[in-house]
């Protein structure tokens, strides 16, 4: 009887990128000399590999196939090796595998978060390259899942207990590598396909500038947007009139609260400009003229938002976008990672003004007029913004003056109305800090007065005083609230107060609740506790004499400015230091003496009846009708120092100048990477996301 052929070395399966060169090996022993022949199978066809008659089969990976080797001896005995799979990955990120790759596992596909109804199937998928091909092991909440040892995790009928954090380990003889951890929610988030682990928004409206024309619409626009976003389940912080350090500090706190799966919105209304595809916001303390280091880079904020592995990042810029090229060297620009989760909503197109509407005591931006009409729609956020774009395009007041622009890399149909399914740490008290409870005070005469504390914005508070019945022994009572201790803080707050904010207050609360109102502005600037004095003037029924009694109440600094802190957080917390949310390399407003919206002394929009939104010397919002938000130093209507007669107006208030649009793609991922020494250190180290294939 002839001795059988024994295969001593079986070929091994591999998982490699397309174009990769490698060798399949087969070794056998027999009584006589042996012959080898390799076969391959692709789909359902199995065929001989021409010329493959050696023990080694060199291959250049082109497509996934199965291989086996037949071994013959001179007595016509034959044996086949094991079938092995050559898995070829057609789409692999640049730099993978590493240059000196020795065959260790390299993750090329990470699983994605899932939300599944109870009883429905769950599938998670991952993939790794490796020589030999890696084996897989899935884990949930750190516990090994004995039956889940394939690239695809499959649970046919899910239970609530299947919820948790999943990840997979790919391993071979050279080592192991882990996928990203993903959260799976079972039966707790409704029937929609997408969900957010949290919804967080930061809204900033700059109205009162120290060296540039004041604006009117941002205050109402921020107010309206805050109420709508809260209706959608967002935790919102809304801030008015911030200087550069305050803007950067607010952004820093905003970024710290973002995390995996969060929907994040950043909205800015105020002066700004665009330079070579990068956008800059102008704080209220920016000098005239201002330099790049006086402004805040929007692209840098977006980059940091995305690094927190958020599921949706939305930047809404309600400013003008006049181009500005001071002839300086450009700062370096680095694209965002292609994660497909960013949306830019520009209130106007490149090199154009954004306009404001004036209607009696209220002012509103054209963009916000239509955004608030559509923002509650249950549709993909980019489709919702397209509805806004179409409405603005049909508005006769801005025809030929303002057209909204949308840029995005959103590959999923995520909507602002998607449900929130918390996972891990929540966003704390962002937008919902500890409110000051109402308090009652009693005067010596026996009159009781209730003090209420109302916030319309996160850094602006109203203190309201209202007499409580019965008012025994008191007739004709009159209350007066005032702040004691004339300090620098008090002076700053008085300068920061906006007259038309009280109109918003009256639109929210009943008139009888607002008999005596005191406005506390710029809460972020408060350095000490605030002492308020309440004076009660009344007439004594018996003597008919007019009498005044006074009481004092103290408001703690920590509660007043709880939404806002200028203390720099450690770099490891993922924060941005006050100066480094911006990037130098472009002058946000323009070179000295120029109009960020246009040339000096010219009307950015030019046409009668339109005020661009803020050129110095004019009504930044314009006369009744609309005001553009345009460039400083000119009358949006044309003649300096005059009030445009039409309904539209522009001004420097909301301008975002840029350079020639032809040099840039429509993608919003350009980022200013210039650094400002120590100021940028925290930004560069903050919240770095995991590397992705």
PDB file of N, CA, C and O in Angstrom, residues 114-124 139-141 145 148 153-167 182-188:
ATOM      1  N   UNK A 114     -25.697  52.225  17.096  1.00  0.00           N
ATOM      2  CA  UNK A 114     -26.972  51.715  16.610  1.00  0.00           C
ATOM      3  C   UNK A 114     -28.078  52.043  17.603  1.00  0.00           C
ATOM      4  O   UNK A 114     -27.851  52.114  18.810  1.00  0.00           O
ATOM      5  N   UNK A 115     -29.270  52.183  17.066  1.00  0.00           N
ATOM      6  CA  UNK A 115     -30.472  52.296  17.890  1.00  0.00           C
ATOM      7  C   UNK A 115     -31.490  51.333  17.300  1.00  0.00           C
ATOM      8  O   UNK A 115     -31.846  51.429  16.132  1.00  0.00           O
ATOM      9  N   UNK A 116     -31.917  50.376  18.074  1.00  0.00           N
ATOM     10  CA  UNK A 116     -32.747  49.284  17.577  1.00  0.00           C
ATOM     11  C   UNK A 116     -33.944  49.098  18.496  1.00  0.00           C
ATOM     12  O   UNK A 116     -33.823  49.194  19.725  1.00  0.00           O
ATOM     13  N   UNK A 117     -35.100  48.831  17.897  1.00  0.00           N
ATOM     14  CA  UNK A 117     -36.285  48.532  18.687  1.00  0.00           C
ATOM     15  C   UNK A 117     -36.187  47.120  19.271  1.00  0.00           C
ATOM     16  O   UNK A 117     -35.584  46.222  18.674  1.00  0.00           O
ATOM     17  N   UNK A 118     -36.786  46.931  20.412  1.00  0.00           N
ATOM     18  CA  UNK A 118     -36.789  45.611  21.051  1.00  0.00           C
ATOM     19  C   UNK A 118     -37.372  44.575  20.097  1.00  0.00           C
ATOM     20  O   UNK A 118     -38.400  44.804  19.456  1.00  0.00           O
ATOM     21  N   UNK A 119     -36.682  43.432  19.974  1.00  0.00           N
ATOM     22  CA  UNK A 119     -37.150  42.358  19.108  1.00  0.00           C
ATOM     23  C   UNK A 119     -36.614  42.413  17.701  1.00  0.00           C
ATOM     24  O   UNK A 119     -36.712  41.441  16.945  1.00  0.00           O
ATOM     25  N   UNK A 120     -36.042  43.547  17.312  1.00  0.00           N
ATOM     26  CA  UNK A 120     -35.476  43.686  15.983  1.00  0.00           C
ATOM     27  C   UNK A 120     -34.017  43.219  15.985  1.00  0.00           C
ATOM     28  O   UNK A 120     -33.369  43.166  17.021  1.00  0.00           O
ATOM     29  N   UNK A 121     -33.481  42.864  14.806  1.00  0.00           N
ATOM     30  CA  UNK A 121     -32.091  42.377  14.750  1.00  0.00           C
ATOM     31  C   UNK A 121     -31.079  43.503  14.929  1.00  0.00           C
ATOM     32  O   UNK A 121     -31.337  44.651  14.575  1.00  0.00           O
ATOM     33  N   UNK A 122     -29.944  43.136  15.478  1.00  0.00           N
ATOM     34  CA  UNK A 122     -28.821  44.062  15.629  1.00  0.00           C
ATOM     35  C   UNK A 122     -27.623  43.500  14.873  1.00  0.00           C
ATOM     36  O   UNK A 122     -27.283  42.323  15.021  1.00  0.00           O
ATOM     37  N   UNK A 123     -26.998  44.348  14.063  1.00  0.00           N
ATOM     38  CA  UNK A 123     -25.770  43.945  13.381  1.00  0.00           C
ATOM     39  C   UNK A 123     -24.716  45.023  13.560  1.00  0.00           C
ATOM     40  O   UNK A 123     -24.950  46.193  13.267  1.00  0.00           O
ATOM     41  N   UNK A 124     -23.574  44.635  14.071  1.00  0.00           N
ATOM     42  CA  UNK A 124     -22.406  45.503  14.143  1.00  0.00           C
ATOM     43  C   UNK A 124     -21.316  44.876  13.289  1.00  0.00           C
ATOM     44  O   UNK A 124     -21.175  43.652  13.251  1.00  0.00           O
ATOM     45  N   UNK A 139     -16.953  42.308  22.509  1.00  0.00           N
ATOM     46  CA  UNK A 139     -17.177  42.559  23.930  1.00  0.00           C
ATOM     47  C   UNK A 139     -18.332  43.547  24.091  1.00  0.00           C
ATOM     48  O   UNK A 139     -18.522  44.443  23.250  1.00  0.00           O
ATOM     49  N   UNK A 140     -19.095  43.391  25.183  1.00  0.00           N
ATOM     50  CA  UNK A 140     -20.121  44.374  25.549  1.00  0.00           C
ATOM     51  C   UNK A 140     -19.879  44.802  26.986  1.00  0.00           C
ATOM     52  O   UNK A 140     -19.776  43.957  27.884  1.00  0.00           O
ATOM     53  N   UNK A 141     -19.756  46.098  27.174  1.00  0.00           N
ATOM     54  CA  UNK A 141     -19.484  46.654  28.507  1.00  0.00           C
ATOM     55  C   UNK A 141     -18.275  45.991  29.158  1.00  0.00           C
ATOM     56  O   UNK A 141     -18.232  45.757  30.367  1.00  0.00           O
ATOM     57  N   UNK A 145     -18.155  38.277  24.759  1.00  0.00           N
ATOM     58  CA  UNK A 145     -19.353  37.633  24.231  1.00  0.00           C
ATOM     59  C   UNK A 145     -18.924  36.333  23.555  1.00  0.00           C
ATOM     60  O   UNK A 145     -18.374  36.344  22.444  1.00  0.00           O
ATOM     61  N   UNK A 148     -19.761  35.535  19.819  1.00  0.00           N
ATOM     62  CA  UNK A 148     -19.557  36.578  18.807  1.00  0.00           C
ATOM     63  C   UNK A 148     -18.075  36.635  18.444  1.00  0.00           C
ATOM     64  O   UNK A 148     -17.305  37.394  19.015  1.00  0.00           O
ATOM     65  N   UNK A 153     -21.117  41.115  14.170  1.00  0.00           N
ATOM     66  CA  UNK A 153     -21.863  40.695  15.344  1.00  0.00           C
ATOM     67  C   UNK A 153     -23.337  40.687  14.974  1.00  0.00           C
ATOM     68  O   UNK A 153     -23.853  41.678  14.425  1.00  0.00           O
ATOM     69  N   UNK A 154     -24.020  39.589  15.269  1.00  0.00           N
ATOM     70  CA  UNK A 154     -25.431  39.466  14.873  1.00  0.00           C
ATOM     71  C   UNK A 154     -26.247  38.976  16.051  1.00  0.00           C
ATOM     72  O   UNK A 154     -25.930  37.951  16.661  1.00  0.00           O
ATOM     73  N   UNK A 155     -27.299  39.723  16.390  1.00  0.00           N
ATOM     74  CA  UNK A 155     -28.286  39.305  17.376  1.00  0.00           C
ATOM     75  C   UNK A 155     -29.640  39.372  16.690  1.00  0.00           C
ATOM     76  O   UNK A 155     -30.095  40.447  16.291  1.00  0.00           O
ATOM     77  N   UNK A 156     -30.281  38.224  16.521  1.00  0.00           N
ATOM     78  CA  UNK A 156     -31.505  38.159  15.723  1.00  0.00           C
ATOM     79  C   UNK A 156     -32.670  38.881  16.393  1.00  0.00           C
ATOM     80  O   UNK A 156     -33.444  39.581  15.729  1.00  0.00           O
ATOM     81  N   UNK A 157     -32.823  38.714  17.703  1.00  0.00           N
ATOM     82  CA  UNK A 157     -33.940  39.332  18.421  1.00  0.00           C
ATOM     83  C   UNK A 157     -33.381  40.040  19.660  1.00  0.00           C
ATOM     84  O   UNK A 157     -33.047  39.402  20.655  1.00  0.00           O
ATOM     85  N   UNK A 158     -33.297  41.338  19.586  1.00  0.00           N
ATOM     86  CA  UNK A 158     -32.654  42.097  20.653  1.00  0.00           C
ATOM     87  C   UNK A 158     -33.561  42.255  21.863  1.00  0.00           C
ATOM     88  O   UNK A 158     -34.793  42.252  21.767  1.00  0.00           O
ATOM     89  N   UNK A 159     -32.926  42.389  23.015  1.00  0.00           N
ATOM     90  CA  UNK A 159     -33.598  42.686  24.275  1.00  0.00           C
ATOM     91  C   UNK A 159     -33.009  43.982  24.832  1.00  0.00           C
ATOM     92  O   UNK A 159     -31.930  44.422  24.408  1.00  0.00           O
ATOM     93  N   UNK A 160     -33.708  44.583  25.766  1.00  0.00           N
ATOM     94  CA  UNK A 160     -33.213  45.813  26.379  1.00  0.00           C
ATOM     95  C   UNK A 160     -31.840  45.575  26.999  1.00  0.00           C
ATOM     96  O   UNK A 160     -30.959  46.444  26.971  1.00  0.00           O
ATOM     97  N   UNK A 161     -31.622  44.350  27.522  1.00  0.00           N
ATOM     98  CA  UNK A 161     -30.338  44.046  28.154  1.00  0.00           C
ATOM     99  C   UNK A 161     -29.181  43.997  27.159  1.00  0.00           C
ATOM    100  O   UNK A 161     -28.012  43.972  27.558  1.00  0.00           O
ATOM    101  N   UNK A 162     -29.500  43.999  25.855  1.00  0.00           N
ATOM    102  CA  UNK A 162     -28.436  44.025  24.845  1.00  0.00           C
ATOM    103  C   UNK A 162     -27.872  45.431  24.654  1.00  0.00           C
ATOM    104  O   UNK A 162     -26.892  45.611  23.916  1.00  0.00           O
ATOM    105  N   UNK A 163     -28.482  46.431  25.264  1.00  0.00           N
ATOM    106  CA  UNK A 163     -27.940  47.790  25.195  1.00  0.00           C
ATOM    107  C   UNK A 163     -26.582  47.835  25.891  1.00  0.00           C
ATOM    108  O   UNK A 163     -26.320  47.073  26.825  1.00  0.00           O
ATOM    109  N   UNK A 164     -25.739  48.700  25.432  1.00  0.00           N
ATOM    110  CA  UNK A 164     -24.432  48.840  26.066  1.00  0.00           C
ATOM    111  C   UNK A 164     -23.392  49.356  25.111  1.00  0.00           C
ATOM    112  O   UNK A 164     -23.698  49.808  24.000  1.00  0.00           O
ATOM    113  N   UNK A 165     -22.140  49.286  25.548  1.00  0.00           N
ATOM    114  CA  UNK A 165     -21.008  49.742  24.741  1.00  0.00           C
ATOM    115  C   UNK A 165     -20.281  48.517  24.184  1.00  0.00           C
ATOM    116  O   UNK A 165     -19.859  47.648  24.941  1.00  0.00           O
ATOM    117  N   UNK A 166     -20.169  48.481  22.868  1.00  0.00           N
ATOM    118  CA  UNK A 166     -19.579  47.335  22.183  1.00  0.00           C
ATOM    119  C   UNK A 166     -18.240  47.724  21.560  1.00  0.00           C
ATOM    120  O   UNK A 166     -18.056  48.857  21.097  1.00  0.00           O
ATOM    121  N   UNK A 167     -17.324  46.766  21.516  1.00  0.00           N
ATOM    122  CA  UNK A 167     -16.094  46.909  20.758  1.00  0.00           C
ATOM    123  C   UNK A 167     -15.577  45.514  20.437  1.00  0.00           C
ATOM    124  O   UNK A 167     -16.001  44.519  21.027  1.00  0.00           O
ATOM    125  N   UNK A 182     -18.503  51.641  20.633  1.00  0.00           N
ATOM    126  CA  UNK A 182     -19.728  52.282  20.152  1.00  0.00           C
ATOM    127  C   UNK A 182     -20.874  51.943  21.093  1.00  0.00           C
ATOM    128  O   UNK A 182     -20.900  50.880  21.713  1.00  0.00           O
ATOM    129  N   UNK A 183     -21.829  52.852  21.175  1.00  0.00           N
ATOM    130  CA  UNK A 183     -22.981  52.662  22.045  1.00  0.00           C
ATOM    131  C   UNK A 183     -24.153  52.100  21.252  1.00  0.00           C
ATOM    132  O   UNK A 183     -24.442  52.560  20.136  1.00  0.00           O
ATOM    133  N   UNK A 184     -24.833  51.129  21.817  1.00  0.00           N
ATOM    134  CA  UNK A 184     -26.012  50.520  21.211  1.00  0.00           C
ATOM    135  C   UNK A 184     -27.188  50.722  22.158  1.00  0.00           C
ATOM    136  O   UNK A 184     -27.098  50.405  23.350  1.00  0.00           O
ATOM    137  N   UNK A 185     -28.281  51.279  21.634  1.00  0.00           N
ATOM    138  CA  UNK A 185     -29.481  51.537  22.431  1.00  0.00           C
ATOM    139  C   UNK A 185     -30.594  50.631  21.923  1.00  0.00           C
ATOM    140  O   UNK A 185     -30.895  50.625  20.731  1.00  0.00           O
ATOM    141  N   UNK A 186     -31.210  49.904  22.806  1.00  0.00           N
ATOM    142  CA  UNK A 186     -32.269  48.966  22.433  1.00  0.00           C
ATOM    143  C   UNK A 186     -33.592  49.411  23.033  1.00  0.00           C
ATOM    144  O   UNK A 186     -33.744  49.472  24.256  1.00  0.00           O
ATOM    145  N   UNK A 187     -34.544  49.736  22.166  1.00  0.00           N
ATOM    146  CA  UNK A 187     -35.925  49.941  22.578  1.00  0.00           C
ATOM    147  C   UNK A 187     -36.199  51.131  23.453  1.00  0.00           C
ATOM    148  O   UNK A 187     -37.230  51.167  24.108  1.00  0.00           O
ATOM    149  N   UNK A 188     -35.324  52.152  23.469  1.00  0.00           N
ATOM    150  CA  UNK A 188     -35.561  53.283  24.371  1.00  0.00           C
ATOM    151  C   UNK A 188     -35.634  54.620  23.655  1.00  0.00           C
ATOM    152  O   UNK A 188     -35.784  55.639  24.288  1.00  0.00           O
TER     153      UNK A 188
END
